[in-house]
PDB file of C-alpha atoms in Angstrom:
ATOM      1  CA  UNK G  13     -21.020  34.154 -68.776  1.00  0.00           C
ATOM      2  CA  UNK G  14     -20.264  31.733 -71.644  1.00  0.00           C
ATOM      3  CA  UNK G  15     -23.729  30.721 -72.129  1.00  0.00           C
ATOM      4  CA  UNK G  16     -24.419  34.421 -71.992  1.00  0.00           C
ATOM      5  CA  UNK G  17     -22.103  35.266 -74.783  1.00  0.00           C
ATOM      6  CA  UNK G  18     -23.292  32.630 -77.030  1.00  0.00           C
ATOM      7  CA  UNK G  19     -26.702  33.636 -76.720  1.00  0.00           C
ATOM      8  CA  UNK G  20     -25.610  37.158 -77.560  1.00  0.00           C
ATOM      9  CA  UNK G  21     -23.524  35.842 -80.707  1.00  0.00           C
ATOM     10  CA  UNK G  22     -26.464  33.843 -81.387  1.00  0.00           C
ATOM     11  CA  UNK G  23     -28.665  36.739 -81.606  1.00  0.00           C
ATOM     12  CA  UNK G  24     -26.247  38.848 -83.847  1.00  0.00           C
ATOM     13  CA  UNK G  25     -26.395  36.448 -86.421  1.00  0.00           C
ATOM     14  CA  UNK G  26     -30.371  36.298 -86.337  1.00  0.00           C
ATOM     15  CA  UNK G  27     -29.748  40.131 -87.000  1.00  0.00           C
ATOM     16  CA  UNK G  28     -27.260  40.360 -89.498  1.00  0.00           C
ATOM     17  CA  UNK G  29     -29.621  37.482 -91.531  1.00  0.00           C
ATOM     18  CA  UNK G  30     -32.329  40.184 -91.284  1.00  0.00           C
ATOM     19  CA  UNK G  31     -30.740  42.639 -92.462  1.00  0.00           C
ATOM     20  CA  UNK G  32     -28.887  40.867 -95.352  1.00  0.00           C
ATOM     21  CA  UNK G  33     -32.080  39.677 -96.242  1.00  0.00           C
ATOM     22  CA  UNK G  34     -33.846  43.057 -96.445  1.00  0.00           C
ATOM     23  CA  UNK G  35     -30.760  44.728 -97.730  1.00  0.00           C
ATOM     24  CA  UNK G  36     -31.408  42.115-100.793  1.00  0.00           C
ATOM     25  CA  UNK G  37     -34.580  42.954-101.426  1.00  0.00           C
ATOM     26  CA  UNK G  38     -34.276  46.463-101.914  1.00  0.00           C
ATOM     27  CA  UNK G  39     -31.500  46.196-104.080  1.00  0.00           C
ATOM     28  CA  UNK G  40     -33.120  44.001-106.252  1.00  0.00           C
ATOM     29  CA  UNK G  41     -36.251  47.030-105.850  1.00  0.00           C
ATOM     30  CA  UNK G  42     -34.195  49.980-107.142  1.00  0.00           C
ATOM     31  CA  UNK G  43     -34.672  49.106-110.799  1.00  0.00           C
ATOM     32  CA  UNK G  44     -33.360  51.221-113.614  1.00  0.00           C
ATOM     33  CA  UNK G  45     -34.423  55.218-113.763  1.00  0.00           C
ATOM     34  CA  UNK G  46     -35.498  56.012-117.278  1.00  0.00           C
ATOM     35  CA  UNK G  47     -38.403  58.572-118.836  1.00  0.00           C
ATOM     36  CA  UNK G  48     -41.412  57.323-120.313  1.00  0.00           C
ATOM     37  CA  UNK G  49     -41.115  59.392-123.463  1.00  0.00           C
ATOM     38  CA  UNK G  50     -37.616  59.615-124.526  1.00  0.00           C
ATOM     39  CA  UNK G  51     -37.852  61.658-127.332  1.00  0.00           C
ATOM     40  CA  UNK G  52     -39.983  62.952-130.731  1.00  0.00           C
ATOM     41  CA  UNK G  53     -40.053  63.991-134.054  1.00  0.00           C
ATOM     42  CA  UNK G  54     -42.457  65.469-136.609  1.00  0.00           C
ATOM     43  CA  UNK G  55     -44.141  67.663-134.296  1.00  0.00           C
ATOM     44  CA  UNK G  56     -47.148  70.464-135.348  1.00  0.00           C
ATOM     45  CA  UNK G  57     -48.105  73.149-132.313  1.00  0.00           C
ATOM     46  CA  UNK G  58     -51.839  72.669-131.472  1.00  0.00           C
ATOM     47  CA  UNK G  59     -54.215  74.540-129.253  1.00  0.00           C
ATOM     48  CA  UNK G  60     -56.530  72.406-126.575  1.00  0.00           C
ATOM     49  CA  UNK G  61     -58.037  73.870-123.867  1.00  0.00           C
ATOM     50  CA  UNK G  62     -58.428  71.005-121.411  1.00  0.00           C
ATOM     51  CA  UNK G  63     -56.272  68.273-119.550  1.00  0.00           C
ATOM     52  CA  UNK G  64     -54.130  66.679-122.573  1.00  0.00           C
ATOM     53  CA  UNK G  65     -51.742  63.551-123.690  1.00  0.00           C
ATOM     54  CA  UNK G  66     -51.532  60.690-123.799  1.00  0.00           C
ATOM     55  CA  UNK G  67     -52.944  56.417-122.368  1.00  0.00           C
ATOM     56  CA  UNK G  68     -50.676  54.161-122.375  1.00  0.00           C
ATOM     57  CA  UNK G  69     -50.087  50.600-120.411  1.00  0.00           C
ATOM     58  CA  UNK G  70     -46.835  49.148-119.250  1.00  0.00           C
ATOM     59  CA  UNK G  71     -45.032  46.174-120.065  1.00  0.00           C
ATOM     60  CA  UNK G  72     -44.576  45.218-116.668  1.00  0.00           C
ATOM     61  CA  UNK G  73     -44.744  46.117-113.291  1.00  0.00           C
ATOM     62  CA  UNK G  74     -43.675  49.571-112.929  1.00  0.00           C
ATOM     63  CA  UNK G  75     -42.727  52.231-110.195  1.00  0.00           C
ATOM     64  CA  UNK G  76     -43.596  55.945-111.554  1.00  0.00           C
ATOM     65  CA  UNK G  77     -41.237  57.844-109.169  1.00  0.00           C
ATOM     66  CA  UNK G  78     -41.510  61.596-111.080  1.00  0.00           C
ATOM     67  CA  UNK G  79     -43.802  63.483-112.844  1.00  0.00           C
ATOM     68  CA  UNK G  80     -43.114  66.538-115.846  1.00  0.00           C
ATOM     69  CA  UNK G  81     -43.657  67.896-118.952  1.00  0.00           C
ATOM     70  CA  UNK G  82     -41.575  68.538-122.222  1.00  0.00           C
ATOM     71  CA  UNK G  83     -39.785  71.417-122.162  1.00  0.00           C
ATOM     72  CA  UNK G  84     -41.180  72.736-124.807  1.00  0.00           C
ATOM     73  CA  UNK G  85     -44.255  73.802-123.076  1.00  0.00           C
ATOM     74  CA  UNK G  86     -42.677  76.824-122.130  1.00  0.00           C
ATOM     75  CA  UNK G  87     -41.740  78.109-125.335  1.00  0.00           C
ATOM     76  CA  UNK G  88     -45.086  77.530-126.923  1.00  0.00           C
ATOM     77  CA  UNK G  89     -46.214  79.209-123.644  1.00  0.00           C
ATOM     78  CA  UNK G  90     -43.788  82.098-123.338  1.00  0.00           C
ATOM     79  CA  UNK G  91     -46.399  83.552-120.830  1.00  0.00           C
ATOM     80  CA  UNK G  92     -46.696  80.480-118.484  1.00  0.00           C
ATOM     81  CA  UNK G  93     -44.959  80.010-114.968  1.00  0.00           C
ATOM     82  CA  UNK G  94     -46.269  76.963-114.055  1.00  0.00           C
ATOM     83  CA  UNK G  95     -48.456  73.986-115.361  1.00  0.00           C
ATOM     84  CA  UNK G  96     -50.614  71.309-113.851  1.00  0.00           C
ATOM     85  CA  UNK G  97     -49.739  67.504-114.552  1.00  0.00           C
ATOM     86  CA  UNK G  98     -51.327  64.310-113.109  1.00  0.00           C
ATOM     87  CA  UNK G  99     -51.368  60.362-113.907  1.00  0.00           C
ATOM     88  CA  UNK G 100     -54.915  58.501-113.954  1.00  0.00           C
ATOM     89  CA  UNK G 101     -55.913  55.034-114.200  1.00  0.00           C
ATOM     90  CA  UNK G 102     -57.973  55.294-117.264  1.00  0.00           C
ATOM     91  CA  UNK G 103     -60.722  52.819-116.763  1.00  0.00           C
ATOM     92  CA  UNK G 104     -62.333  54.788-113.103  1.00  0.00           C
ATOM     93  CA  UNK G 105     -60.769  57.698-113.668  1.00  0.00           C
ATOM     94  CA  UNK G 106     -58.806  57.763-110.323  1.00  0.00           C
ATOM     95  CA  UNK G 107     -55.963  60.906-110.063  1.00  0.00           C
ATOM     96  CA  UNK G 108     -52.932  58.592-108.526  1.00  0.00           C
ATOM     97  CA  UNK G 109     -50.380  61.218-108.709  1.00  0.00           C
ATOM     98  CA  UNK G 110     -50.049  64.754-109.628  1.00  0.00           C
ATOM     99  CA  UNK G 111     -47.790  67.820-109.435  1.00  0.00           C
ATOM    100  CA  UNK G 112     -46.978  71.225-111.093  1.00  0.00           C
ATOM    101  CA  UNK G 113     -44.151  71.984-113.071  1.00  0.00           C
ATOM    102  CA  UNK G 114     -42.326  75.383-113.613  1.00  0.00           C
ATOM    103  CA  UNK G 115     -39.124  76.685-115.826  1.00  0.00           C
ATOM    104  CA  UNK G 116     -36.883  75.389-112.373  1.00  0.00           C
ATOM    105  CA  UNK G 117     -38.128  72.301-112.418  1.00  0.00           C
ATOM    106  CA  UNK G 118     -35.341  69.520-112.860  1.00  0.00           C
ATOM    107  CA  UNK G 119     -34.154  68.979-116.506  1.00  0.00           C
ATOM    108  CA  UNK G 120     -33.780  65.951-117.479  1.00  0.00           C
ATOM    109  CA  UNK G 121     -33.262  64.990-121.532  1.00  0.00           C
ATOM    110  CA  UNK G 122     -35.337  67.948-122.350  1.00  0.00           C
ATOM    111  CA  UNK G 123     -38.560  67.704-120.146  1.00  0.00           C
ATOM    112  CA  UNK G 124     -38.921  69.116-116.751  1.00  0.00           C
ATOM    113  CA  UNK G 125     -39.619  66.731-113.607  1.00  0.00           C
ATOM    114  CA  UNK G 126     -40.764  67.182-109.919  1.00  0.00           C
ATOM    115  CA  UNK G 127     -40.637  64.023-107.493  1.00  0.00           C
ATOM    116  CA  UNK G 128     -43.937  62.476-106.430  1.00  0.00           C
ATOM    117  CA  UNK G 129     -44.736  59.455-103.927  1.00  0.00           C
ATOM    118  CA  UNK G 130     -44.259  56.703-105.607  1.00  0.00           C
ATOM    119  CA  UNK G 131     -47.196  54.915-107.729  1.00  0.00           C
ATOM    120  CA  UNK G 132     -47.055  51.582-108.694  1.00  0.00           C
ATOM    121  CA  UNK G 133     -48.325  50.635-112.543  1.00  0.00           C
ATOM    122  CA  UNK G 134     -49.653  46.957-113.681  1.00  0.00           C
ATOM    123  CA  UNK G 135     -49.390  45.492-116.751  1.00  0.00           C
ATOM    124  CA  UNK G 136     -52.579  44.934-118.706  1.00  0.00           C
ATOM    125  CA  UNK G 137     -54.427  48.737-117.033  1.00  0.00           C
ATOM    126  CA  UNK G 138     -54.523  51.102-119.482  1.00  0.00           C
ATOM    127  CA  UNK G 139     -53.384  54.938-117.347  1.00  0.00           C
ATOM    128  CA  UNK G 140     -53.636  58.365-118.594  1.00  0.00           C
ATOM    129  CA  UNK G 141     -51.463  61.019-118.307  1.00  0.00           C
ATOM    130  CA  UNK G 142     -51.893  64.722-119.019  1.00  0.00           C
ATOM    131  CA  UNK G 143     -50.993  68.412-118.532  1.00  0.00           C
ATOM    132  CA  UNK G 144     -53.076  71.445-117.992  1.00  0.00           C
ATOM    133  CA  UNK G 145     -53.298  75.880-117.764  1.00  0.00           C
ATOM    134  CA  UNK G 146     -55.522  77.301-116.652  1.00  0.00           C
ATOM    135  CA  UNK G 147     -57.068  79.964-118.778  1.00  0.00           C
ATOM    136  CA  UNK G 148     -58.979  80.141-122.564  1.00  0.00           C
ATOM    137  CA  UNK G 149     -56.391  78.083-124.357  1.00  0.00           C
ATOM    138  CA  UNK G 150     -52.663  76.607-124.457  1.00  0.00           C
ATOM    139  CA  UNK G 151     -50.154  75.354-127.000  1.00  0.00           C
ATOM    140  CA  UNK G 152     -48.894  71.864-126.971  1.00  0.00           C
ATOM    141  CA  UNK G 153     -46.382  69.832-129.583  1.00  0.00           C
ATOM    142  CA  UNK G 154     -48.398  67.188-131.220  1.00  0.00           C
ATOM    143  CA  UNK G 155     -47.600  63.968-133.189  1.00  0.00           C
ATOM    144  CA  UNK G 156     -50.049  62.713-135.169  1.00  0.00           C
ATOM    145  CA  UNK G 157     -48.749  60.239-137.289  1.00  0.00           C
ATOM    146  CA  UNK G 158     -51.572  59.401-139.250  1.00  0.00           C
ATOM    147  CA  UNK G 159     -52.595  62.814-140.529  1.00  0.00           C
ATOM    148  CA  UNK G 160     -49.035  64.159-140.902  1.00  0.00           C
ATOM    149  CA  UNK G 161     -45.530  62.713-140.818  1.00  0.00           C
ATOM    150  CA  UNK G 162     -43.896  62.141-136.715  1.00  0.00           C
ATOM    151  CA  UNK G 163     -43.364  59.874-134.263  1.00  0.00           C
ATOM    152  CA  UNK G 164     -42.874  59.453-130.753  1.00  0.00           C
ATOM    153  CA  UNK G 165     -39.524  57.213-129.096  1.00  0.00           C
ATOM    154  CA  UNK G 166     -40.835  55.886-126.298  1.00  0.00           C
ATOM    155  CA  UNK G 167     -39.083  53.601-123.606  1.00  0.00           C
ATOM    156  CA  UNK G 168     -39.560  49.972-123.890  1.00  0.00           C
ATOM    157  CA  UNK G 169     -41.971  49.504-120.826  1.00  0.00           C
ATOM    158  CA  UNK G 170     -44.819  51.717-122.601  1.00  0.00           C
ATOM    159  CA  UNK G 171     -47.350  50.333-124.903  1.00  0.00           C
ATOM    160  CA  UNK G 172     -50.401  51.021-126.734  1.00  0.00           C
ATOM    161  CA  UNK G 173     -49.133  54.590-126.838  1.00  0.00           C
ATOM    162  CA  UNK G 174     -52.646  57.253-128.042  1.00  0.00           C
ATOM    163  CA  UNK G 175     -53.020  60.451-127.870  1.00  0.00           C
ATOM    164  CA  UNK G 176     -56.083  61.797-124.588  1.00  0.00           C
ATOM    165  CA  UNK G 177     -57.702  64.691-124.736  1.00  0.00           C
ATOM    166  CA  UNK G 178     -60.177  65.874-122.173  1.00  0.00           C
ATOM    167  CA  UNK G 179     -63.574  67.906-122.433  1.00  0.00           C
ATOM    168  CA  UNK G 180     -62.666  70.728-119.614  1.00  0.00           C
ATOM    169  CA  UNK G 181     -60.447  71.684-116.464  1.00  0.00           C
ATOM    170  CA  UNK G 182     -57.810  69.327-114.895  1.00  0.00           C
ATOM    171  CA  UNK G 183     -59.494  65.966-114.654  1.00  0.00           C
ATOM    172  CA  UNK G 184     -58.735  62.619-116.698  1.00  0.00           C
ATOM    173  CA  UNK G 185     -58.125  63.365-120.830  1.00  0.00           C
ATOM    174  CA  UNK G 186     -60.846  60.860-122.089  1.00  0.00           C
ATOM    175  CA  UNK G 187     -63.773  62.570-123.920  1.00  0.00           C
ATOM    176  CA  UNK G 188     -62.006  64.889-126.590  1.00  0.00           C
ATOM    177  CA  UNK G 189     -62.310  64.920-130.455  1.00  0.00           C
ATOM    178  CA  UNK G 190     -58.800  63.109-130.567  1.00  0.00           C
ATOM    179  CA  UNK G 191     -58.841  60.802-127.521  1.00  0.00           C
ATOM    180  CA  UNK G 192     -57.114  57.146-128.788  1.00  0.00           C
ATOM    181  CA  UNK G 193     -56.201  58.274-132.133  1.00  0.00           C
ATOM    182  CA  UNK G 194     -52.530  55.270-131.944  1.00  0.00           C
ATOM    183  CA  UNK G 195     -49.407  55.609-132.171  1.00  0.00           C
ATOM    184  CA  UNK G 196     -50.355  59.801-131.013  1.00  0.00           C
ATOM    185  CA  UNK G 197     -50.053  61.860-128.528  1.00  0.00           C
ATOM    186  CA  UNK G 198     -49.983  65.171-127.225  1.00  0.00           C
ATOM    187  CA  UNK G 199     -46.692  66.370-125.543  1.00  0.00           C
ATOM    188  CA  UNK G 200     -47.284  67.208-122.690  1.00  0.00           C
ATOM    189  CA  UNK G 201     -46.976  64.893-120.250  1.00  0.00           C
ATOM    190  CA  UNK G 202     -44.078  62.739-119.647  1.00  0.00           C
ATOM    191  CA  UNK G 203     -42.454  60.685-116.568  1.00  0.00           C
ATOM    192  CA  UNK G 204     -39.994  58.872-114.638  1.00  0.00           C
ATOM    193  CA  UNK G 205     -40.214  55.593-113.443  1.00  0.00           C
ATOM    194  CA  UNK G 206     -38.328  52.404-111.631  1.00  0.00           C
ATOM    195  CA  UNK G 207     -38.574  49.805-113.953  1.00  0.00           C
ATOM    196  CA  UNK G 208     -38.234  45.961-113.173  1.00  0.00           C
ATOM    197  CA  UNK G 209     -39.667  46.526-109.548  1.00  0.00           C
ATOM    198  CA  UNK G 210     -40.430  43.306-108.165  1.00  0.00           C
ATOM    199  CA  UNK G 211     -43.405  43.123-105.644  1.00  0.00           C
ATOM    200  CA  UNK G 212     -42.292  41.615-102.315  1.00  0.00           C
ATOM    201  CA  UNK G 213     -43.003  37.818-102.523  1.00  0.00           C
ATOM    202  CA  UNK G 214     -44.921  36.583-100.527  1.00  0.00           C
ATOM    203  CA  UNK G 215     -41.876  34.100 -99.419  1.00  0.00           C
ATOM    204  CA  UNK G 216     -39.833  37.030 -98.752  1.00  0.00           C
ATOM    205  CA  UNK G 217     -42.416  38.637 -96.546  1.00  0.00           C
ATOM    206  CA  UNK G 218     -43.211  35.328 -94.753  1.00  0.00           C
ATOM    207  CA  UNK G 219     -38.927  34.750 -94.184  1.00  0.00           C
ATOM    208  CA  UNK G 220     -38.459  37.909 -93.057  1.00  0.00           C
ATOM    209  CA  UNK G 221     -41.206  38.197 -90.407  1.00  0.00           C
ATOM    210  CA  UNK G 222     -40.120  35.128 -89.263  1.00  0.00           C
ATOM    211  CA  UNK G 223     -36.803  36.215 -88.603  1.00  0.00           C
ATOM    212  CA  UNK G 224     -37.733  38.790 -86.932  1.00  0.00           C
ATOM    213  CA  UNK G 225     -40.519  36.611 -84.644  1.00  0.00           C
ATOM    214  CA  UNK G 226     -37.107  34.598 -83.850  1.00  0.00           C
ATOM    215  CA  UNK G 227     -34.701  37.500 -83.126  1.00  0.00           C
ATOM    216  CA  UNK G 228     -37.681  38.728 -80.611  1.00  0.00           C
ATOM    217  CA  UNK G 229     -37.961  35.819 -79.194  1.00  0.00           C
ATOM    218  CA  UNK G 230     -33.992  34.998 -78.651  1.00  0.00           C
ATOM    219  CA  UNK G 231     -33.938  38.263 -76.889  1.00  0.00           C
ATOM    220  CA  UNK G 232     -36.725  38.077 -74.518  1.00  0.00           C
ATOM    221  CA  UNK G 233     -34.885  34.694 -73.162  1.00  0.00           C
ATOM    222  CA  UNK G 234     -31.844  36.537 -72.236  1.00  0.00           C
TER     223      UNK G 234
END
């Protein structure tokens, strides 16, 4: 019975390390909440009548965790109830997230937000994101820095910030008139993201399936 109990004892500790250990990890995973675009100034209302806003590429390793639009899209668009948004990865075109966004969509520092599975962003890939209506044409704030005075306060994690335009329907913004124009966008599109999300190490991975090879093991000798 002693032996017993020690085993058992044993075993609970083989646990607890497990979950410690994982408990660590995704603690250290949670990162800080914050919006892509955090604010803007200088803005002119412009008509486009395709998927538009902006490329950008993060800083680092990124988790994009909700997906929205300035709130202002539905006062340029008094008539709209609902608009299309969606996050590509500019160099194949590939849609890796997308929702639609109404008047009850979540506020958050004035732009409007729906939850999406999470999509994980690499430094040094340029992505595009960008909102559409269906219909002849639509109304969206633009800053274009260059041809009139604005600017656009984005969060720390987002660079090479240019506006995207696209040529028709809801599909990746890269072939209009004012595609990569710097320091631009349309707005449109913005998100929320996890930043400082560490990929699992490959160490972590290896520790943690062997702990749990042990535990199994431990167990089946009882």
């Amino acid at each position: 019975c002693a032996q017993i109990r020690k085993r058992e004892r044993g075993n609970m500790r083989f646990l607890l390390s497990i979950v410690v250990l994982a408990a660590a990890w995704t603690a250290g995973a949670q990162g800080t909440s914050q919006s892509a675009i955090q604010g803007y100034t200088g803005s002119l209302p412009g008509d486009v009548s395709a998927t538009a806003g902006w490329s950008f590429q993060p800083a680092a390793n990124i988790t994009v965790t909700e997906l929205g639009c300035v709130d202002n899209f539905f006062l340029n668009n008094p008539t709209a109830n609902q608009l299309e948004v969606g996050l590509w990865r500019n160099s194949t075109g590939l849609l890796l997230a997308s929702t639609f966004i109404t008047p009850g969509s979540s506020n958050i520092n004035q732009s409007l937000y729906e939850p999406v599975s999470l999509v994980g962003l690499s430094p040094g890939i340029t992505y595009c994101i960008g909102v559409y209506f269906p219909g002849s044409t639509f109304s969206l704030d633009e800053v274009f820095p260059l041809s009139h005075p604005g600017s656009v306060s984005n969060s720390l994690d987002i660079l090479s910030l240019a506006s995207a335009e696209g040529t028709g329907g809801f599909a990746v913004p890269t072939g209009g008139l004012d595609d990569n124009v710097p320091n631009a966008a349309f707005l449109g599109p913005n998100f929320r993201y996890n930043g400082g999300v560490p990929e699992p190490s490959s160490g972590l991975l290896l520790a943690l399936g062997g702990l749990l090879l042990a535990a199994r093991r431990r167990i089946r000798r009882l």
